[in-house]
Amino acid sequence: MTSTDRQYFVDLYASDPDPWRLATSWYERRKYALTVDALPNERYRRAFEPGCSIGVLSELLAPRCERLLITDIVSAVVEEASRRLKTFSHVVVEQRAIPDWWPAEIFDLIVLSEIAYYFDAATLEAIMDQVIQSTEGGAHVLAVHWRGETNYPLTGDQVHGLIDTCDQLQSVAHYSETNFVLDLWERVA
Ligand SMILES: C[S@@+](CC[C@H](N)C(=O)[O-])C[C@H]1O[C@@H](n2cnc3c(N)ncnc32)[C@H](O)[C@@H]1O
């Protein structure tokens, strides 16, 4: 299977505005808490979260960032994320699809939360090239993904294994339990 196309997500959100219960489930709330607590720096200057959905994780990342860019491929969720984050003037929300679009900026934090397994391995490698191009030494890259069975092109474990092969990223933290895997890497200079 190649990368998951936009229509899959448009149809999913048309049938349910929060199909993964991101805003209401204890599982997500706990995972988000572990995600933000895994970030070593108290503050980040410029952070990027592609595939933000309705912005629930973004809302927890926002207070830790001086500028936060969040994007999603589906316009309806971009509107919802904009509403959720409207009190944070330093958060920019855009409808964009990676890897076709990638910000021409340097970030000190990139968060890949429950998005990278929607791409095939070649596309994820291209995305990681973009991650490396848009970070400098000391930047943090965090990935967190569901480990269960899906019909996505990659499993969560495959995603994290592939990211771990990037020579420019050094593992800082690894956490895995039955349902999800979380890794933090630091960009080497
Ligand atoms: C499971 S949600 C994850 C949301 C959020 N990152 C979190 O962890 O709560 C995956 C999101 O990625 C978006 N998405 C899928 N492919 C994308 C792409 N190529 N570019 C940007 N967003 C994409 C989907 O529309 C969906 O909202």
Coordinates of N, CA and C and ligand atoms in Angstrom, one line a residue:
M1 N 0.8 -1.2 0.0 CA 0.0 0.0 0.0 C 0.9 1.2 0.0
T2 N 0.5 2.2 -0.8 CA 1.3 3.5 -0.9 C 0.7 4.4 0.2
S3 N 1.1 5.7 0.2 CA 0.7 6.6 1.2 C -0.8 6.8 1.2
T4 N -1.4 7.0 2.4 CA -2.8 7.2 2.5 C -3.3 8.5 1.9
D5 N -4.3 8.5 1.0 CA -4.7 9.7 0.3 C -5.6 10.6 1.1
R6 N -5.7 11.8 0.7 CA -6.5 12.8 1.4 C -8.0 12.4 1.6
Q7 N -8.6 11.8 0.6 CA -10.0 11.4 0.6 C -10.3 10.5 1.8
Y8 N -9.4 9.6 2.1 CA -9.6 8.7 3.3 C -9.9 9.5 4.5
F9 N -9.1 10.6 4.8 CA -9.3 11.4 6.0 C -10.5 12.3 5.8
V10 N -10.8 12.8 4.6 CA -12.0 13.6 4.4 C -13.2 12.8 4.8
D11 N -13.3 11.6 4.3 CA -14.5 10.7 4.5 C -14.6 10.3 6.0
L12 N -13.4 10.1 6.6 CA -13.4 9.7 8.0 C -14.0 10.8 8.9
Y13 N -13.5 12.1 8.6 CA -14.0 13.2 9.4 C -15.5 13.5 9.0
A14 N -15.9 13.2 7.8 CA -17.3 13.5 7.4 C -18.2 12.6 8.2
S15 N -17.8 11.4 8.6 CA -18.7 10.5 9.4 C -18.5 10.7 10.9
D16 N -17.5 11.4 11.3 CA -17.2 11.6 12.7 C -16.2 12.7 12.9
P17 N -16.6 13.8 13.6 CA -15.6 14.9 13.7 C -14.4 14.6 14.6
D18 N -14.5 13.5 15.4 CA -13.3 13.2 16.2 C -13.2 11.6 16.2
P19 N -12.8 11.0 15.1 CA -12.9 9.6 15.0 C -12.0 8.8 15.9
W20 N -10.9 9.4 16.4 CA -10.0 8.7 17.4 C -10.3 9.1 18.8
R21 N -11.3 9.9 19.0 CA -11.6 10.3 20.4 C -10.5 11.1 21.1
L22 N -9.8 11.9 20.2 CA -8.6 12.7 20.7 C -9.0 13.6 21.9
A23 N -10.2 14.2 21.8 CA -10.6 15.2 22.8 C -11.2 14.6 24.1
T24 N -11.5 13.3 24.0 CA -12.3 12.8 25.2 C -11.8 11.5 25.8
S25 N -10.9 10.8 25.2 CA -10.5 9.5 25.8 C -9.3 9.6 26.8
W26 N -9.4 8.8 27.8 CA -8.3 8.8 28.8 C -7.0 8.3 28.2
Y27 N -7.1 7.3 27.3 CA -6.0 6.8 26.6 C -5.2 8.0 25.9
E28 N -5.9 8.8 25.2 CA -5.2 9.9 24.5 C -4.7 11.0 25.5
R29 N -5.5 11.2 26.5 CA -5.1 12.3 27.5 C -3.8 11.9 28.2
R30 N -3.7 10.6 28.6 CA -2.5 10.1 29.2 C -1.3 10.1 28.2
K31 N -1.6 9.7 27.0 CA -0.5 9.6 26.0 C 0.0 11.0 25.7
Y32 N -0.9 12.0 25.6 CA -0.5 13.4 25.4 C 0.3 13.9 26.6
A33 N -0.1 13.5 27.8 CA 0.7 14.0 29.0 C 2.1 13.4 28.9
L34 N 2.2 12.2 28.6 CA 3.6 11.6 28.5 C 4.3 12.2 27.3
T35 N 3.6 12.6 26.2 CA 4.3 13.2 25.1 C 4.9 14.5 25.5
V36 N 4.1 15.4 26.1 CA 4.7 16.7 26.4 C 5.7 16.6 27.5
D37 N 5.5 15.7 28.4 CA 6.5 15.5 29.5 C 7.8 15.0 29.0
A38 N 7.8 14.3 27.9 CA 9.0 13.7 27.4 C 9.9 14.8 26.7
L39 N 9.4 16.0 26.5 CA 10.1 17.1 25.8 C 11.1 17.7 26.8
P40 N 12.4 17.6 26.6 CA 13.4 18.0 27.6 C 13.4 19.5 27.8
N41 N 13.2 20.3 26.8 CA 13.3 21.8 27.0 C 12.0 22.3 27.6
E42 N 12.1 23.3 28.5 CA 10.9 24.0 29.0 C 10.2 24.7 27.9
R43 N 11.0 25.4 27.0 CA 10.5 26.2 26.0 C 11.2 25.9 24.6
Y44 N 10.4 25.9 23.6 CA 10.9 25.8 22.2 C 10.7 27.1 21.4
R45 N 11.6 27.5 20.6 CA 11.5 28.7 19.8 C 10.5 28.6 18.7
R46 N 10.7 27.5 17.9 CA 9.8 27.3 16.7 C 9.5 25.8 16.6
A47 N 8.3 25.4 16.7 CA 7.9 24.0 16.7 C 6.9 23.8 15.5
F48 N 6.9 22.5 15.1 CA 6.0 22.2 13.9 C 5.4 20.8 14.3
E49 N 4.0 20.8 14.2 CA 3.3 19.6 14.3 C 2.4 19.3 13.0
P50 N 2.9 18.6 12.1 CA 2.1 18.3 10.9 C 1.1 17.2 11.3
G51 N -0.1 17.3 10.7 CA -1.2 16.3 11.0 C -1.8 16.5 12.4
C52 N -2.2 17.8 12.6 CA -2.6 18.2 13.9 C -4.0 17.8 14.3
S53 N -4.8 17.3 13.3 CA -6.2 17.0 13.5 C -6.9 18.2 14.2
I54 N -7.7 18.0 15.2 CA -8.5 19.1 15.8 C -7.7 19.8 16.8
G55 N -6.4 19.5 16.9 CA -5.5 20.4 17.7 C -5.5 20.1 19.2
V56 N -5.8 18.9 19.6 CA -5.8 18.6 21.1 C -4.4 18.5 21.6
L57 N -3.5 17.8 20.9 CA -2.1 17.8 21.4 C -1.5 19.2 21.2
S58 N -1.9 19.9 20.1 CA -1.3 21.2 19.8 C -1.6 22.1 21.0
E59 N -2.8 22.0 21.6 CA -3.2 22.9 22.7 C -2.2 22.7 23.9
L60 N -1.7 21.5 24.1 CA -0.7 21.2 25.2 C 0.7 21.6 24.8
L61 N 1.0 21.6 23.5 CA 2.3 22.0 23.0 C 2.4 23.5 23.1
A62 N 1.3 24.2 22.8 CA 1.4 25.7 22.6 C 2.0 26.4 23.7
P63 N 1.7 26.1 25.0 CA 2.3 26.9 26.1 C 3.8 26.7 26.2
R64 N 4.4 25.7 25.6 CA 5.8 25.4 25.6 C 6.6 26.0 24.5
C65 N 5.9 26.7 23.6 CA 6.5 27.2 22.3 C 6.3 28.7 22.2
E66 N 7.4 29.3 21.6 CA 7.2 30.7 21.3 C 6.5 30.9 20.0
R67 N 6.7 29.9 19.1 CA 5.9 29.9 17.8 C 5.6 28.4 17.5
L68 N 4.4 28.1 17.2 CA 4.0 26.8 16.8 C 3.2 26.8 15.5
L69 N 3.7 26.0 14.6 CA 3.0 25.8 13.3 C 2.3 24.5 13.3
I70 N 1.0 24.4 13.1 CA 0.3 23.1 13.0 C -0.4 23.1 11.7
T71 N -0.4 21.9 11.0 CA -1.0 21.8 9.7 C -1.8 20.4 9.7
D72 N -2.8 20.4 8.8 CA -3.5 19.2 8.5 C -4.0 19.2 7.1
I73 N -4.2 18.0 6.5 CA -4.6 17.9 5.1 C -6.1 18.2 4.9
V74 N -6.9 18.1 6.0 CA -8.4 18.3 5.9 C -8.8 19.6 6.4
S75 N -9.5 20.4 5.6 CA -9.9 21.7 5.9 C -10.8 21.8 7.1
A76 N -11.7 20.8 7.3 CA -12.7 20.9 8.4 C -11.9 20.8 9.7
V77 N -10.9 20.0 9.8 CA -10.2 19.9 11.1 C -9.3 21.1 11.3
V78 N -8.8 21.7 10.2 CA -8.0 22.9 10.4 C -8.9 24.0 11.0
E79 N -10.1 24.1 10.5 CA -11.1 25.1 11.1 C -11.3 24.8 12.6
E80 N -11.5 23.6 13.0 CA -11.7 23.2 14.3 C -10.5 23.5 15.2
A81 N -9.3 23.1 14.7 CA -8.0 23.4 15.4 C -7.9 24.9 15.6
S82 N -8.2 25.7 14.6 CA -8.1 27.1 14.7 C -9.0 27.7 15.8
R83 N -10.2 27.1 15.9 CA -11.1 27.5 17.0 C -10.5 27.1 18.4
R84 N -10.0 25.9 18.4 CA -9.5 25.4 19.7 C -8.3 26.2 20.2
L85 N -7.5 26.7 19.2 CA -6.2 27.4 19.6 C -6.3 28.9 19.4
K86 N -7.5 29.5 19.3 CA -7.7 30.9 19.0 C -7.1 31.8 20.0
T87 N -7.0 31.4 21.3 CA -6.4 32.2 22.3 C -4.9 32.3 22.2
F88 N -4.3 31.4 21.5 CA -2.8 31.4 21.3 C -2.4 32.2 20.1
S89 N -2.0 33.4 20.2 CA -1.7 34.2 19.0 C -0.4 33.8 18.3
H90 N 0.4 33.0 19.0 CA 1.7 32.6 18.5 C 1.5 31.2 17.7
V91 N 0.3 30.7 17.6 CA 0.1 29.4 16.9 C -0.5 29.7 15.5
V92 N 0.1 29.2 14.5 CA -0.3 29.3 13.1 C -0.9 28.0 12.7
V93 N -2.1 28.0 12.1 CA -2.8 26.8 11.7 C -3.0 26.9 10.2
E94 N -2.6 25.9 9.5 CA -2.7 25.9 8.0 C -3.2 24.6 7.4
Q95 N -3.9 24.6 6.3 CA -4.3 23.4 5.6 C -3.2 23.1 4.6
R96 N -2.4 22.1 4.9 CA -1.2 21.7 4.1 C -1.1 20.2 4.1
A97 N -0.5 19.6 3.1 CA -0.3 18.2 3.0 C 1.2 18.0 2.9
I98 N 1.8 17.3 3.9 CA 3.2 16.8 3.8 C 3.2 15.5 3.0
P99 N 4.2 15.2 2.3 CA 5.5 16.0 2.1 C 5.4 17.0 0.9
D100 N 4.3 17.1 0.2 CA 4.3 18.0 -1.0 C 4.6 19.4 -0.6
W101 N 4.1 19.8 0.6 CA 4.4 21.1 1.2 C 5.2 20.8 2.4
W102 N 6.2 21.6 2.6 CA 7.0 21.5 3.9 C 7.5 23.0 4.2
P103 N 7.4 23.4 5.4 CA 7.7 24.8 5.7 C 9.2 25.1 5.5
A104 N 9.5 26.2 4.9 CA 10.9 26.7 4.6 C 11.4 27.4 5.9
E105 N 11.5 26.7 7.0 CA 11.9 27.3 8.3 C 12.8 26.3 9.0
I106 N 13.4 26.9 10.0 CA 14.3 26.0 10.9 C 13.5 25.9 12.2
F107 N 13.3 24.7 12.6 CA 12.6 24.4 13.9 C 13.5 23.8 14.9
D108 N 13.2 24.0 16.2 CA 13.9 23.3 17.2 C 13.1 22.2 17.8
L109 N 11.9 22.0 17.3 CA 11.0 20.9 17.7 C 10.1 20.5 16.6
I110 N 10.1 19.2 16.2 CA 9.2 18.7 15.3 C 8.5 17.5 15.9
V111 N 7.2 17.5 15.9 CA 6.4 16.5 16.6 C 5.6 15.7 15.5
L112 N 5.9 14.4 15.4 CA 5.2 13.5 14.5 C 4.4 12.5 15.4
S113 N 3.1 13.0 15.6 CA 2.3 12.2 16.5 C 1.1 11.6 15.7
E114 N 1.2 10.3 15.6 CA 0.1 9.5 15.0 C -0.1 9.9 13.5
I115 N 1.0 10.2 12.8 CA 0.9 10.6 11.4 C 1.8 9.8 10.5
A116 N 3.0 9.4 11.0 CA 4.0 8.9 10.0 C 3.6 7.5 9.4
Y117 N 2.7 6.8 10.1 CA 2.4 5.4 9.5 C 1.4 5.5 8.4
Y118 N 1.0 6.7 8.0 CA 0.1 6.9 6.9 C 0.9 7.0 5.6
F119 N 2.2 6.9 5.7 CA 3.1 7.0 4.5 C 3.8 5.7 4.3
D120 N 4.1 5.4 3.0 CA 5.0 4.3 2.8 C 6.4 4.6 3.1
A121 N 7.3 3.6 3.1 CA 8.6 3.8 3.6 C 9.4 4.9 2.8
A122 N 9.2 4.8 1.5 CA 10.0 5.8 0.7 C 9.5 7.2 1.0
T123 N 8.2 7.4 1.2 CA 7.7 8.8 1.5 C 8.2 9.2 2.8
L124 N 8.1 8.3 3.8 CA 8.6 8.6 5.2 C 10.1 9.0 5.1
E125 N 10.9 8.3 4.3 CA 12.3 8.7 4.2 C 12.4 10.1 3.6
A126 N 11.6 10.4 2.6 CA 11.6 11.8 2.1 C 11.2 12.8 3.2
I127 N 10.2 12.5 4.0 CA 9.8 13.4 5.1 C 10.9 13.5 6.0
M128 N 11.6 12.5 6.3 CA 12.8 12.6 7.3 C 13.9 13.4 6.7
D129 N 14.1 13.4 5.4 CA 15.0 14.3 4.8 C 14.6 15.8 5.0
Q130 N 13.3 16.0 4.9 CA 12.8 17.4 5.1 C 13.0 17.8 6.6
V131 N 12.7 16.8 7.5 CA 12.9 17.0 8.9 C 14.4 17.5 9.2
I132 N 15.3 16.7 8.6 CA 16.7 17.0 8.8 C 17.1 18.4 8.2
Q133 N 16.5 18.7 7.0 CA 16.8 20.0 6.4 C 16.3 21.1 7.2
S134 N 15.2 20.9 8.0 CA 14.6 22.1 8.7 C 14.9 22.0 10.2
T135 N 16.0 21.4 10.5 CA 16.5 21.4 11.9 C 18.0 21.6 12.0
E136 N 18.4 22.1 13.1 CA 19.9 22.2 13.3 C 20.3 21.4 14.6
G137 N 21.6 21.4 14.8 CA 22.1 20.6 16.0 C 21.3 21.1 17.3
G138 N 20.9 20.1 18.1 CA 20.3 20.3 19.3 C 18.7 20.3 19.2
A139 N 18.2 20.4 18.0 CA 16.7 20.3 17.9 C 16.2 19.0 18.3
H140 N 15.0 18.9 18.7 CA 14.3 17.7 19.1 C 13.3 17.2 18.1
V141 N 13.3 15.9 17.9 CA 12.2 15.3 17.0 C 11.6 14.3 17.9
L142 N 10.3 14.4 18.1 CA 9.5 13.5 18.9 C 8.5 12.7 18.0
A143 N 8.5 11.4 18.1 CA 7.5 10.6 17.4 C 6.7 9.8 18.4
V144 N 5.4 9.6 18.2 CA 4.6 8.8 19.1 C 3.5 8.1 18.2
H145 N 3.4 6.8 18.2 CA 2.5 6.1 17.3 C 1.9 4.8 18.0
W146 N 0.7 4.6 17.6 CA -0.1 3.4 18.0 C 0.7 2.2 17.5
R147 N 0.7 1.1 18.3 CA 1.5 -0.1 17.9 C 0.6 -1.2 17.4
G148 N -0.7 -1.0 17.5 CA -1.7 -2.1 17.2 C -1.7 -2.3 15.6
E149 N -2.5 -3.3 15.3 CA -2.7 -3.6 13.8 C -3.5 -2.6 13.2
T150 N -3.2 -2.2 12.0 CA -3.9 -1.3 11.2 C -3.8 -1.7 9.7
N151 N -4.6 -1.0 8.9 CA -4.4 -1.2 7.4 C -3.5 0.0 6.8
Y152 N -2.7 0.6 7.7 CA -1.9 1.7 7.2 C -0.6 1.1 6.5
P153 N 0.1 1.9 5.7 CA 1.3 1.4 5.0 C 2.4 0.9 6.0
L154 N 2.5 1.5 7.1 CA 3.6 1.1 8.1 C 3.0 0.9 9.4
T155 N 3.6 0.1 10.3 CA 3.2 0.0 11.7 C 3.9 1.0 12.4
G156 N 3.5 1.3 13.7 CA 4.1 2.2 14.5 C 5.6 1.8 14.8
D157 N 5.8 0.6 15.0 CA 7.2 0.1 15.3 C 8.1 0.3 14.0
Q158 N 7.5 0.0 12.8 CA 8.3 0.2 11.6 C 8.7 1.7 11.4
V159 N 7.7 2.6 11.7 CA 8.0 4.0 11.6 C 9.1 4.4 12.5
H160 N 9.1 4.0 13.8 CA 10.1 4.4 14.7 C 11.5 3.8 14.4
G161 N 11.4 2.5 13.9 CA 12.7 1.9 13.4 C 13.3 2.6 12.2
L162 N 12.4 3.1 11.3 CA 12.9 3.8 10.2 C 13.5 5.2 10.6
I163 N 12.8 5.9 11.5 CA 13.4 7.2 11.9 C 14.7 7.0 12.6
D164 N 14.8 5.9 13.4 CA 16.0 5.6 14.1 C 17.2 5.4 13.3
T165 N 17.0 5.1 12.0 CA 18.1 4.9 11.1 C 18.7 6.2 10.6
C166 N 18.1 7.3 10.9 CA 18.6 8.6 10.4 C 20.0 8.9 11.1
D167 N 21.0 9.0 10.4 CA 22.3 9.3 11.0 C 22.4 10.6 11.7
Q168 N 21.6 11.5 11.3 CA 21.7 12.9 12.0 C 20.8 12.9 13.2
L169 N 20.2 11.9 13.6 CA 19.3 11.9 14.8 C 19.9 10.9 15.9
Q170 N 20.0 11.4 17.1 CA 20.6 10.5 18.2 C 19.4 10.3 19.2
S171 N 19.3 9.1 19.5 CA 18.2 8.7 20.5 C 18.4 9.3 21.8
V172 N 17.4 10.0 22.4 CA 17.5 10.6 23.7 C 16.6 9.8 24.7
A173 N 15.4 9.4 24.2 CA 14.5 8.7 25.1 C 13.7 7.7 24.2
H174 N 13.4 6.6 24.8 CA 12.5 5.6 24.2 C 11.5 5.0 25.2
Y175 N 10.3 5.0 24.9 CA 9.3 4.4 25.8 C 8.3 3.6 24.9
S176 N 8.0 2.4 25.4 CA 7.1 1.6 24.6 C 6.2 0.8 25.6
E177 N 5.0 0.7 25.2 CA 4.1 -0.2 26.0 C 3.2 -0.9 25.0
T178 N 2.2 -1.6 25.5 CA 1.5 -2.5 24.6 C 0.9 -1.7 23.4
N179 N 0.3 -0.5 23.7 CA -0.4 0.2 22.7 C 0.3 1.3 21.9
F180 N 1.3 1.8 22.4 CA 2.0 2.9 21.7 C 3.5 2.9 22.0
V181 N 4.2 3.6 21.1 CA 5.7 3.7 21.2 C 6.0 5.2 21.1
L182 N 6.9 5.7 21.9 CA 7.2 7.1 21.9 C 8.8 7.2 21.9
D183 N 9.3 8.0 21.0 CA 10.8 8.2 20.9 C 11.1 9.7 20.8
L184 N 12.2 10.1 21.4 CA 12.7 11.4 21.3 C 14.1 11.3 20.8
W185 N 14.4 12.1 19.7 CA 15.7 12.1 19.2 C 16.2 13.6 19.2
E186 N 17.6 13.7 19.3 CA 18.2 15.0 19.2 C 19.0 15.1 17.9
R187 N 18.8 16.2 17.2 CA 19.5 16.4 15.9 C 21.0 16.6 16.3
V188 N 21.9 15.8 15.6 CA 23.3 16.0 15.9 C 23.8 17.2 15.0
A189 N 24.8 17.9 15.4 CA 25.3 19.1 14.7 C 25.9 18.7 13.3
Ligands
LIG1 C1 -4.5 10.3 14.0 S1 -4.6 12.0 13.6 C2 -3.3 12.6 14.7 C3 -3.6 14.0 15.2 C4 -2.5 14.6 16.2 N1 -1.2 14.6 15.6 C5 -2.5 13.8 17.5 O1 -1.6 13.0 17.7 O2 -3.5 14.0 18.2 C6 -3.8 12.1 12.0 C7 -4.0 13.4 11.2 O3 -3.1 13.5 10.1 C8 -3.7 14.1 9.1 N2 -3.0 13.8 7.8 C9 -2.9 12.7 7.2 N3 -2.1 12.7 6.1 C10 -1.6 14.0 6.1 C11 -0.7 14.7 5.3 N4 -0.2 14.1 4.2 N5 -0.4 16.0 5.6 C12 -0.9 16.6 6.7 N6 -1.8 16.0 7.5 C13 -2.1 14.7 7.2 C14 -5.1 13.5 9.1 O4 -6.1 14.4 8.4 C15 -5.4 13.4 10.6 O5 -6.0 14.6 11.1

